[in-house]
Coordinates of C-alpha atoms and ligand atoms in Angstrom, one line a residue:
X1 CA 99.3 94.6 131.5
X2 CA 96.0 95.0 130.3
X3 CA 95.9 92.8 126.9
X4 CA 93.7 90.5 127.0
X5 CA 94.6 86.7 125.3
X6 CA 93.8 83.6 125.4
X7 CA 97.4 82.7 126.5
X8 CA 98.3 85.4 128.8
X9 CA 101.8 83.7 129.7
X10 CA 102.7 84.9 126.0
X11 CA 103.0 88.7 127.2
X12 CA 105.9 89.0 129.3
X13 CA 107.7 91.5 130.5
X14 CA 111.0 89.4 130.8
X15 CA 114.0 89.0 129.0
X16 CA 115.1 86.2 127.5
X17 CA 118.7 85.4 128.3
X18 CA 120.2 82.1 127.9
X19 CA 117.5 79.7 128.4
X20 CA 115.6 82.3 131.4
X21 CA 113.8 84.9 132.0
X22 CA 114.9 88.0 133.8
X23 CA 115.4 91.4 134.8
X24 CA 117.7 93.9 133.5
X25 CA 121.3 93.9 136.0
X26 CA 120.5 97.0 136.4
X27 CA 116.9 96.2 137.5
X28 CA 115.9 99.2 134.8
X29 CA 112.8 98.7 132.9
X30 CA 111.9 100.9 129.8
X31 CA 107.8 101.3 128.7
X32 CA 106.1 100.2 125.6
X33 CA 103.1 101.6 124.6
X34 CA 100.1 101.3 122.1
X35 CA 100.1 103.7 119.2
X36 CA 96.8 104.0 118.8
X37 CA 95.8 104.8 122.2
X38 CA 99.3 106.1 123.6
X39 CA 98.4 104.1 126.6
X40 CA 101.4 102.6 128.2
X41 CA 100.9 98.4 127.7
X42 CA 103.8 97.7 130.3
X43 CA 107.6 98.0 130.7
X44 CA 110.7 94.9 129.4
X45 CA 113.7 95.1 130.9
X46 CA 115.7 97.9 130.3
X47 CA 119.1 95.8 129.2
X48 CA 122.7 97.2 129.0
X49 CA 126.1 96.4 128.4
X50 CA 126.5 93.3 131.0
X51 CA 123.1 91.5 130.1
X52 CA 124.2 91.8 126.6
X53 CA 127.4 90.3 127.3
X54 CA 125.8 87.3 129.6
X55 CA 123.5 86.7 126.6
X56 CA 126.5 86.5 124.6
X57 CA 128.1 84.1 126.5
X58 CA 125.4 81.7 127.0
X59 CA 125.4 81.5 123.1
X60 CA 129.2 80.7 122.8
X61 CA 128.8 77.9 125.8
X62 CA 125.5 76.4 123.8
X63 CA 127.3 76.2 120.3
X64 CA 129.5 73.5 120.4
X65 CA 126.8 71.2 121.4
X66 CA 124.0 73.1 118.8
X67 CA 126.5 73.3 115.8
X68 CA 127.3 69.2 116.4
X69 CA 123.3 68.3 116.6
X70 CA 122.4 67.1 113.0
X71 CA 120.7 69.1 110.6
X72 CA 117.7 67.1 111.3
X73 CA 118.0 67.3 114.7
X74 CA 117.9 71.5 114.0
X75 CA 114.9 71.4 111.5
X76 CA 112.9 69.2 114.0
X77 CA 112.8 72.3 116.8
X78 CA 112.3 74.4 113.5
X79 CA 109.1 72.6 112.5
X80 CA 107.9 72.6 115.9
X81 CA 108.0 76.1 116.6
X82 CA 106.6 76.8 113.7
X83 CA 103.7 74.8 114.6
X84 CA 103.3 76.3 118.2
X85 CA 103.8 79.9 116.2
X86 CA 100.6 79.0 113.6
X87 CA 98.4 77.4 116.6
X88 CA 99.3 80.8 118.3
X89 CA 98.4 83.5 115.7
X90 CA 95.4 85.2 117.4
X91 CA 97.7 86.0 120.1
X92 CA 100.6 86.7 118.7
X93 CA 98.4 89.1 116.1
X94 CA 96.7 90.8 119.1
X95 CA 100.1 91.7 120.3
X96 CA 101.5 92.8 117.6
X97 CA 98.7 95.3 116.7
X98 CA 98.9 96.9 120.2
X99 CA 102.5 97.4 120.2
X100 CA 103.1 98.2 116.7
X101 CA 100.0 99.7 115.4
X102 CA 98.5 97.5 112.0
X103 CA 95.4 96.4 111.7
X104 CA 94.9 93.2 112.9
X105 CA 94.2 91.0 109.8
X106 CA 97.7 92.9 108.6
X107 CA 99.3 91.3 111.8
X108 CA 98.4 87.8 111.2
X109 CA 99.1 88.1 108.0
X110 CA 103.1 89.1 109.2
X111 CA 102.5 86.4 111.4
X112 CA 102.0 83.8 108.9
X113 CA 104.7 85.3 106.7
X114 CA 107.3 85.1 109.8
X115 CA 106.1 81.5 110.1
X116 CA 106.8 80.6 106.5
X117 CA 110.9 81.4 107.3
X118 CA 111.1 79.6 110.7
X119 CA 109.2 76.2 107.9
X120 CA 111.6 77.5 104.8
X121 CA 115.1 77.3 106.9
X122 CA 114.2 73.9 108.6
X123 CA 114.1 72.5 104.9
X124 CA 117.2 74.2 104.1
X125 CA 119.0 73.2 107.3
X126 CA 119.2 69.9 105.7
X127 CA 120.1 70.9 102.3
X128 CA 123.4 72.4 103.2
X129 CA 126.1 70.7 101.3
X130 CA 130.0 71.1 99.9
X131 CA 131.5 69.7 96.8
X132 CA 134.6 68.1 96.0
X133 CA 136.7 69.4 93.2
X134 CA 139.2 68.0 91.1
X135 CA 142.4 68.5 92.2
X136 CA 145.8 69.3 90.5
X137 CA 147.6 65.7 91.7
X138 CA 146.4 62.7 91.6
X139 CA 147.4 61.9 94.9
X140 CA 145.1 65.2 96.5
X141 CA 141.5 65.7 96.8
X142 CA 140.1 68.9 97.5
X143 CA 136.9 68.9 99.5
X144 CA 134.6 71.9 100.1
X145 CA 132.5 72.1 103.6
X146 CA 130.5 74.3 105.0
X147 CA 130.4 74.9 109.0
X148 CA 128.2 77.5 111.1
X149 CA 130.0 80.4 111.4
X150 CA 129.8 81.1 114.9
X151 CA 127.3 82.9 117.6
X152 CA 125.4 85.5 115.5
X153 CA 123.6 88.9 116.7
X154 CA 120.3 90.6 115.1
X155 CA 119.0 93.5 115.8
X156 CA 115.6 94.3 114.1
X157 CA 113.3 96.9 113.7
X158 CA 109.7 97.7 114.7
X159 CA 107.4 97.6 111.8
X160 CA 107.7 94.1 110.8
X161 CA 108.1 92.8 114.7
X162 CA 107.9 89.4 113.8
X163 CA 109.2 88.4 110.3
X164 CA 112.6 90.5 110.7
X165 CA 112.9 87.8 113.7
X166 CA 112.5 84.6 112.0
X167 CA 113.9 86.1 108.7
X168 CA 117.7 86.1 110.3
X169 CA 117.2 83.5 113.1
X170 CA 115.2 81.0 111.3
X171 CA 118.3 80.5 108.7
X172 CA 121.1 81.3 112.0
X173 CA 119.6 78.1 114.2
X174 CA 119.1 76.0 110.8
X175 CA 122.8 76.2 110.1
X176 CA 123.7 75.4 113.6
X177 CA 124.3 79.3 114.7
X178 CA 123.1 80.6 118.1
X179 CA 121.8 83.6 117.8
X180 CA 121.3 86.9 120.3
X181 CA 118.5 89.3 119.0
X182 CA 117.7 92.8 119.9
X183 CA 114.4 94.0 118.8
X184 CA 113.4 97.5 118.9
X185 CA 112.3 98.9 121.9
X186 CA 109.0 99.9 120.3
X187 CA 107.6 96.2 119.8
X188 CA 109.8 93.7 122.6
X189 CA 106.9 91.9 123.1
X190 CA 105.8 90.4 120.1
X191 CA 110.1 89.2 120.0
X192 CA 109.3 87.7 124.0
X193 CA 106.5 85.9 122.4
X194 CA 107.9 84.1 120.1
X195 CA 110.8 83.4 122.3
X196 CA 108.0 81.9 124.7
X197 CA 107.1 79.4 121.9
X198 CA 111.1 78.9 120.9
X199 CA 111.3 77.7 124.9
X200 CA 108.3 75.5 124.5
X201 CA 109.4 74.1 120.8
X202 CA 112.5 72.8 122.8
X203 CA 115.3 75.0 121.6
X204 CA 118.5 74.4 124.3
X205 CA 119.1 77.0 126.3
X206 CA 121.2 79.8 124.8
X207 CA 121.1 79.3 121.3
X208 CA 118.1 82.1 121.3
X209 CA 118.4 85.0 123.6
X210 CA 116.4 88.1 123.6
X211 CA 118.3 91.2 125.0
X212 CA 115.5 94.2 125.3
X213 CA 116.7 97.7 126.1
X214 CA 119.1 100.4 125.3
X215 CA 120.0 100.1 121.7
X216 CA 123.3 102.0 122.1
X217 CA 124.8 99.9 124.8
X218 CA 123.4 96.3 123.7
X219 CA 124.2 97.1 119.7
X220 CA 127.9 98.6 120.9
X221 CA 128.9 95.2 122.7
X222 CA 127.0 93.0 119.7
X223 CA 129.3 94.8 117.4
X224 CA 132.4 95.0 119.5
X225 CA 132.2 91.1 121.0
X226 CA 135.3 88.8 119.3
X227 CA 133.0 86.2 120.2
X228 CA 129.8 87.4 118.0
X229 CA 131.1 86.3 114.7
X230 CA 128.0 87.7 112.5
X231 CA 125.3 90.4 112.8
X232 CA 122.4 90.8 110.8
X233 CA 120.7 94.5 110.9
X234 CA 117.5 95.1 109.5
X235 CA 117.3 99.3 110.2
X236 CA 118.0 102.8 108.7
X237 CA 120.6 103.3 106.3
X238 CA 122.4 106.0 109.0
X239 CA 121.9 103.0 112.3
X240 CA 123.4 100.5 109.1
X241 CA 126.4 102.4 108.7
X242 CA 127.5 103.0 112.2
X243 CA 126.8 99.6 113.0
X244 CA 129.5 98.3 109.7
X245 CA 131.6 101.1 111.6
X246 CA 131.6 99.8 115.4
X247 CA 132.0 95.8 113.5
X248 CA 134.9 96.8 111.5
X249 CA 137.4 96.2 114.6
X250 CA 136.3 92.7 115.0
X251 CA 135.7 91.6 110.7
X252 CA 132.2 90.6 111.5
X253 CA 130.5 89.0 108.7
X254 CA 127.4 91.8 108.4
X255 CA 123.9 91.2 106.5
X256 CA 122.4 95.2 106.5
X257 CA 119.1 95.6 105.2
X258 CA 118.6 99.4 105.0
X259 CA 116.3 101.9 104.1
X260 CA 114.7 102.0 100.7
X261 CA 113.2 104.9 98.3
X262 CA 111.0 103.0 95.7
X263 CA 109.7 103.7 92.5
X264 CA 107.2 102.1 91.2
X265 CA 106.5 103.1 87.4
X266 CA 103.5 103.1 85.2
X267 CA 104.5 103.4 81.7
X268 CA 101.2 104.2 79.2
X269 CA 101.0 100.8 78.1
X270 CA 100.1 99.1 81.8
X271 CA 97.5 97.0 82.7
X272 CA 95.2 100.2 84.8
X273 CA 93.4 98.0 87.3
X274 CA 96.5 95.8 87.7
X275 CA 99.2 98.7 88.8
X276 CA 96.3 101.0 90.8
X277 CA 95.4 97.7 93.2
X278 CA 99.5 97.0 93.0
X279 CA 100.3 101.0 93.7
X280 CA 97.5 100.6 97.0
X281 CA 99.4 97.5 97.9
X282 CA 102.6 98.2 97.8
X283 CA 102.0 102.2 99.0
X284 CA 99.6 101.8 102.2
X285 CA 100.4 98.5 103.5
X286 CA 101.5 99.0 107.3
X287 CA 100.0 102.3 106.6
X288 CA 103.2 102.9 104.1
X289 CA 105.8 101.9 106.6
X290 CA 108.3 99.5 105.1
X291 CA 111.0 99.6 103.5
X292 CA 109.8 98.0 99.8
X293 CA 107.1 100.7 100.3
X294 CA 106.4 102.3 96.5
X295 CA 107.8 106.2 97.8
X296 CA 107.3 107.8 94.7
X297 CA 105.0 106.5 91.8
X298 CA 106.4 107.5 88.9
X299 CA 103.3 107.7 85.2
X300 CA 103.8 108.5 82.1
X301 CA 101.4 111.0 80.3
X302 CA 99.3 108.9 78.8
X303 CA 97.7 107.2 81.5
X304 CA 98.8 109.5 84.4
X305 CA 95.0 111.3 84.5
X306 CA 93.2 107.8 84.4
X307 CA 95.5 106.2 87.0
X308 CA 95.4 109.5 89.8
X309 CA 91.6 109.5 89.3
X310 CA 91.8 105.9 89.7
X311 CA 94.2 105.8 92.4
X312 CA 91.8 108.4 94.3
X313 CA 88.9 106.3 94.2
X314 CA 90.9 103.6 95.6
X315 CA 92.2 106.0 98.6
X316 CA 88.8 107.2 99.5
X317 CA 88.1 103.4 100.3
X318 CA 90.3 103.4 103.2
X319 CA 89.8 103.2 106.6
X320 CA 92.5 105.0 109.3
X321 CA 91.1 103.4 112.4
X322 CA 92.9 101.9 115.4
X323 CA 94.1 98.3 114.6
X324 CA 92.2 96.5 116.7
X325 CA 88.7 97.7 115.3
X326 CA 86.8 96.0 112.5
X327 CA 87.8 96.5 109.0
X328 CA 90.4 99.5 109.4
X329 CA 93.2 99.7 106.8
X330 CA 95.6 102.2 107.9
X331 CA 96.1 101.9 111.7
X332 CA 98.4 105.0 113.1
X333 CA 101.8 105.6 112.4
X334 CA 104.4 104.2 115.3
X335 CA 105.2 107.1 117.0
X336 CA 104.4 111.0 116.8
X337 CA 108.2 112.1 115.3
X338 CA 106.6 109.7 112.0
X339 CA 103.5 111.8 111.8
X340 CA 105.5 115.1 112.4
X341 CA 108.0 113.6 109.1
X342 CA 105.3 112.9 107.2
X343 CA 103.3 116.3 107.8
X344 CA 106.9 117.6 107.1
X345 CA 107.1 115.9 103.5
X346 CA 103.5 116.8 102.5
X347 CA 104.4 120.9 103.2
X348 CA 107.5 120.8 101.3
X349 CA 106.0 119.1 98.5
X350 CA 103.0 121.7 98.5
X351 CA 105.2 124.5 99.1
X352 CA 107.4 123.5 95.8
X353 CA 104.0 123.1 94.0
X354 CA 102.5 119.6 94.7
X355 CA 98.8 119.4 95.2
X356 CA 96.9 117.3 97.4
X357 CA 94.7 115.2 94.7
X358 CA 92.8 113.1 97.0
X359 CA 92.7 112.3 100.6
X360 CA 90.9 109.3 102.6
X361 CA 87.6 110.1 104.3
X362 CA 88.7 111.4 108.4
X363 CA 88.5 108.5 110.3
X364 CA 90.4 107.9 113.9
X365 CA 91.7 110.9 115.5
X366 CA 94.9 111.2 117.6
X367 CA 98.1 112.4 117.6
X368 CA 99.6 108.9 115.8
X369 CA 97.3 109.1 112.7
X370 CA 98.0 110.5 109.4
X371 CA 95.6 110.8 106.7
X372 CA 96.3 108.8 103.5
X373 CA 96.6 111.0 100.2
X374 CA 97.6 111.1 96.8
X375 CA 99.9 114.2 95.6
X376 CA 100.1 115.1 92.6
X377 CA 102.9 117.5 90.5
X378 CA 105.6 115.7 92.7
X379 CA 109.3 116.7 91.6
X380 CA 112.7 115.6 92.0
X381 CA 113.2 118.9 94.2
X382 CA 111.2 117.8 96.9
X383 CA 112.2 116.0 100.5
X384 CA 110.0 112.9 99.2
X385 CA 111.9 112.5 96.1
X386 CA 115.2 111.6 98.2
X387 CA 114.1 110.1 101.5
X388 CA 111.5 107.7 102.7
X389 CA 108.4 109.1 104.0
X390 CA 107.6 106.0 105.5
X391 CA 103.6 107.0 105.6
X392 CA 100.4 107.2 104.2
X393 CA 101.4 109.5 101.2
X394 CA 101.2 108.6 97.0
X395 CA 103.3 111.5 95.3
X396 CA 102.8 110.8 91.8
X397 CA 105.5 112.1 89.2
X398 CA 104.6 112.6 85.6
X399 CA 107.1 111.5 82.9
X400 CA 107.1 111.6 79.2
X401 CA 110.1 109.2 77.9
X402 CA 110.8 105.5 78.8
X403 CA 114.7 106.6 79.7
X404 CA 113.2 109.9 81.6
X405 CA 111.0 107.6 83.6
X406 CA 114.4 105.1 84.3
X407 CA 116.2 108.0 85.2
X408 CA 113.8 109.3 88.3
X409 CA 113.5 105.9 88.9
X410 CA 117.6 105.4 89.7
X411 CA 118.0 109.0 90.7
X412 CA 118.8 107.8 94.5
X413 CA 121.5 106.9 96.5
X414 CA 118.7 103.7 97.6
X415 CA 118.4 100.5 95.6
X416 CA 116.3 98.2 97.6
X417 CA 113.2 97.0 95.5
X418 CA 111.8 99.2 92.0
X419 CA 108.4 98.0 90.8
X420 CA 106.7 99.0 86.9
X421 CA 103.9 97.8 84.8
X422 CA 103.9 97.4 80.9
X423 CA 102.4 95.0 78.8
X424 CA 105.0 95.5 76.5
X425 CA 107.8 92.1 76.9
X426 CA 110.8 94.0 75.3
X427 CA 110.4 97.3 77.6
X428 CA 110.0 94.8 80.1
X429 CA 113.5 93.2 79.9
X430 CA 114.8 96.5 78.7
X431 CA 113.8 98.4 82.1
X432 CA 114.3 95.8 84.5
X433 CA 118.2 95.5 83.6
X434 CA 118.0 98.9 83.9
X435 CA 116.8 99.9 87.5
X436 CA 119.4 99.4 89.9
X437 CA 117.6 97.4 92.9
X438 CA 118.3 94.3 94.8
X439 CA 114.5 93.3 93.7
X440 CA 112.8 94.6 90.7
X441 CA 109.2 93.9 89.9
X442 CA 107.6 93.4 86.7
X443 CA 103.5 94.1 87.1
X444 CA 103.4 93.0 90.6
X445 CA 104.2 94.3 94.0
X446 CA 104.5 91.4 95.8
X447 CA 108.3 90.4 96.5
X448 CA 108.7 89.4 100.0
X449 CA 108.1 85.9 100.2
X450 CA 110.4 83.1 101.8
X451 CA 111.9 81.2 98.5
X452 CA 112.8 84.9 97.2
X453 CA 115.8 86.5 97.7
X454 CA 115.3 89.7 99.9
X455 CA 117.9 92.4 99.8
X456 CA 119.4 95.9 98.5
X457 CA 122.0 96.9 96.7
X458 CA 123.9 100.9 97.0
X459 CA 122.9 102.7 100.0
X460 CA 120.3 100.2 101.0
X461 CA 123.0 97.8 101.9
X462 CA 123.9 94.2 101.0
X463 CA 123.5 90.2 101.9
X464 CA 120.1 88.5 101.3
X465 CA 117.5 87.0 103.5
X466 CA 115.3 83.8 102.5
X467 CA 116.2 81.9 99.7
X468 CA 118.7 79.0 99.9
X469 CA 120.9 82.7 99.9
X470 CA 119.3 83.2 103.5
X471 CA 121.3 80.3 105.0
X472 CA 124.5 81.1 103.0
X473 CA 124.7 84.6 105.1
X474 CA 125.3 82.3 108.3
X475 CA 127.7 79.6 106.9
X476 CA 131.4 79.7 106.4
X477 CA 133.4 77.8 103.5
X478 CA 136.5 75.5 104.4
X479 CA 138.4 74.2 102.3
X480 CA 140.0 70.7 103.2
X481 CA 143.0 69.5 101.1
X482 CA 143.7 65.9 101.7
X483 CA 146.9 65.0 99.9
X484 CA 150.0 62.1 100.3
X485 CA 147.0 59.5 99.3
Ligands
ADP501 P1 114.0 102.9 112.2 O1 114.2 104.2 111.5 O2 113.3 101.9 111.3 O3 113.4 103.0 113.6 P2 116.5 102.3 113.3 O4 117.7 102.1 112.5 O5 116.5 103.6 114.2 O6 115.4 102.3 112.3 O7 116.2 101.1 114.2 C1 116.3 99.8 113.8 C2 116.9 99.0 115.0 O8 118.2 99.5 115.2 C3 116.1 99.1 116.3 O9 116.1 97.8 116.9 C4 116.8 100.1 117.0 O10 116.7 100.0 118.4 C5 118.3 99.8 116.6 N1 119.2 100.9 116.8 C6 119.1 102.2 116.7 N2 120.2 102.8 117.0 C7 121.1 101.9 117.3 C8 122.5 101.9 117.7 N3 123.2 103.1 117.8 N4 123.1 100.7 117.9 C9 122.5 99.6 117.8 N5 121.2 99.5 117.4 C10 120.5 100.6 117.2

């Protein structure tokens, strides 16, 4: 492996499987390369079916003792890894970036975002409480408690490498839940990594595995296991359903954070600057590959000359350069079959009469990099208007009416985050009970933060990560009636 860090031991091509570091059974390894480059970084362990099941096991021997450890106890390993992830952030950013692809000051960026979960949860480990409620007979009393519910999976995917990790087991180990994660095979390492610092923060062997690999055969016995009481998925809407399909044999408690199809509206009466440096946040960050990305940009009339020729300006400012160099933007896309779905939006939308408005200046060449661009004429007819690009591309829709504008906005099966701007308090209200999200933002477009709720609701799934929400997803309610007093 060629990386080059100041803590080498953090790259490893290892699994991490109750409390050691191995091989696949199988002895199988699978390669991950650098998008940028294509060149191979190295090869994890290529896990299946039995390592999955070992990793399993380890967690149900290590959760008696982990679930009976005070909450303090829990949010003490939480603070110190934590720590040991913020000393580490060069690192774990220069890792990141050569898996995954984003610029580097985007990576330890995610990197102090993923830390901020591991810090929120070991405050909310010890904020987990029940009530008592008054009973029907004097001689009762009803108590409410609530309890870990039991050995936990997650399987996350590859553009946020980091945070989808600590955003599910950050809240898992806080309420005393041992937890068996399967990253994508696209970015292991930066998941290996942090398991390295888990190891070092103290965590008992077990009650933090990572299981690398084949996706079919380690998500099949996650979601078949009677022991893995709850799985979090962080993933395509398609992956989501299959996965609430395979658990439905064993009632697991399921978080699914699924694919989104944003709109971000810009009624006439918007701040300008405001929603064009929102609409380049929300559109191009990771190079437009998440799943709160704004997909369709939605402006009225009024202002929808001044914002493209606005936005345009702002698009020609970007950079598409390799991650690793000094000041790129928008590093290259995580694999080819992203460009080729990208390429294939951008033809459909011109051949059903979009134009290309604006493009960035040509920066990195390579297979992996698409140029950024703003569309214009976009319709409801198009491929963009019902799925995710998931790249570099600002289709912008014009709209006349205020319920016109609401009703592109809703018309998707998605409902993860909507975004507008308005200056105007009663459209405000009026529109945001309106769009039907799991997050709506008013004259913003940042909403992933830890003390917010994160989360979806119609085809973009349900359950919430962060928040005091973010530890209820892991914790089960008993009821204890104590009567004859
Ligand atoms: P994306 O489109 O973002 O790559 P996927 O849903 O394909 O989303 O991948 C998200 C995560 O789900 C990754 O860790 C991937 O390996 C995993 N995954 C994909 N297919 C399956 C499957 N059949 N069973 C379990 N996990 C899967």
């Amino acid at each position: 492996m060629t990386l080059l860090l100041d803590n080498p031991a953090l790259l490893t091509d290892r699994a991490f499987i109750g409390g050691e570091w191995v091989s696949a059974k199988s002895g199988a390894t699978v390669p991950v390369d650098n998008p940028a480059t294509g060149a191979v970084i190295g090869t994890v362990p290529d896990c299946g079916e039995e390592d999955t099941r070992a990793a399993i096991s380890a967690a149900e021997r290590a959760y008696p003792a982990w679930r009976a450890r005070t909450a303090n106890d829990r949010a003490a390993l939480l603070e110190r890894w934590h720590a040991l992830v913020l000393d580490k952030i060069a690192d774990l950013g220069r890792i990141m970036t050569a898996e995954q692809g984003k610029p580097l000051a985007e990576a330890e960026g995610e990197i102090r975002y993923a830390a901020t979960f591991i810090k929120w949860f070991a405050e909310e480990a010890r904020r987990v409480d029940g009530a008592i409620i008054p009973a029907p007979e004097a001689n009762r009393r009803i108590l409410v408690m609530k309890e870990p519910v039991g050995v936990s999976a997650a399987i996350t995917p590859w553009n946020f490498p980091a945070a989808m990790i600590t955003r599910k087991c950050a809240p898992a180990l806080a309420a005393g839940c041992p937890v068996v994660i399967k990253p994508s095979e696209l970015t292991p390492y930066s998941a290996l990594a942090l398991a390295k610092l888990a190891e070092m923060a103290g965590f008992p062997a077990g009650v933090f595995s990572i299981v690398t690999g084949d996706a079919k055969a380690i998500g099949g016995v996650m979601t078949s296991s009677p022991i893995v009481r709850k799985l979090s998925f962080t993933g395509s809407t398609r992956v989501g359903v299959q996965l609430m399909q395979q658990s439905a044999g064993t009632l697991k408690r399921l978080s699914l954070e699924l694919g989104g199809n944003a709109p971000l509206i810009v009624f006439d009466d918007a701040d300008l600057d405001l929603a064009v440096a929102s609409a380049m946040a929300s559109k191009f960050r990771n190079a437009g590959q998440t799943c709160v990305c704004a997909n369709r940009i939605l402006v009225q009339d009024g202002i929808h000359d001044a914002f493209a020729e606005r936005l345009a300006k702002a698009v020609s400012a970007l950079k598409v350069a390799p991650g690793d160099q000094e000041g790129a933007t928008i590093g290259p896309l995580i694999n080819s079959a992203a460009v080729d779905k990208v390429k294939e939006h951008v033809d459909d939308a011109l051949h059903h009469g979009a134009k290309i408005y604006a493009q960035a200046p040509e920066g990195a060449k390579g297979e992996r990099f698409a140029t950024p661009m703003v569309l214009t004429g976009a319709t409801r007819d198009m491929r963009l208007a019902d799925e995710e690009t998931f790249g570099p591309v600002a289709p912008l829709f014009r709209f006349t009416h205020e319920e016109e504008g609401i009703e592109i906005a809703n018309g998707t099966s998605y409902g993860l985050a909507s975004y507008f701007y308005t200056e105007n308090l009663h459209r405000a209200f009026r529109v945001a009970e309106r769009l039907e999200a799991g997050m709506v933002a008013l004259n913003t477009s940042g909403i992933s933060m830890e003390m917010a709720p994160f989360g979806g609701v119609k085809m973009s799934g349900f359950g919430r990560e962060g928040a005091h929400m973010g530890i209820e997803e892991y914790l089960e309610t008993k009821t204890f009636h104590v009567g004859g007093l």
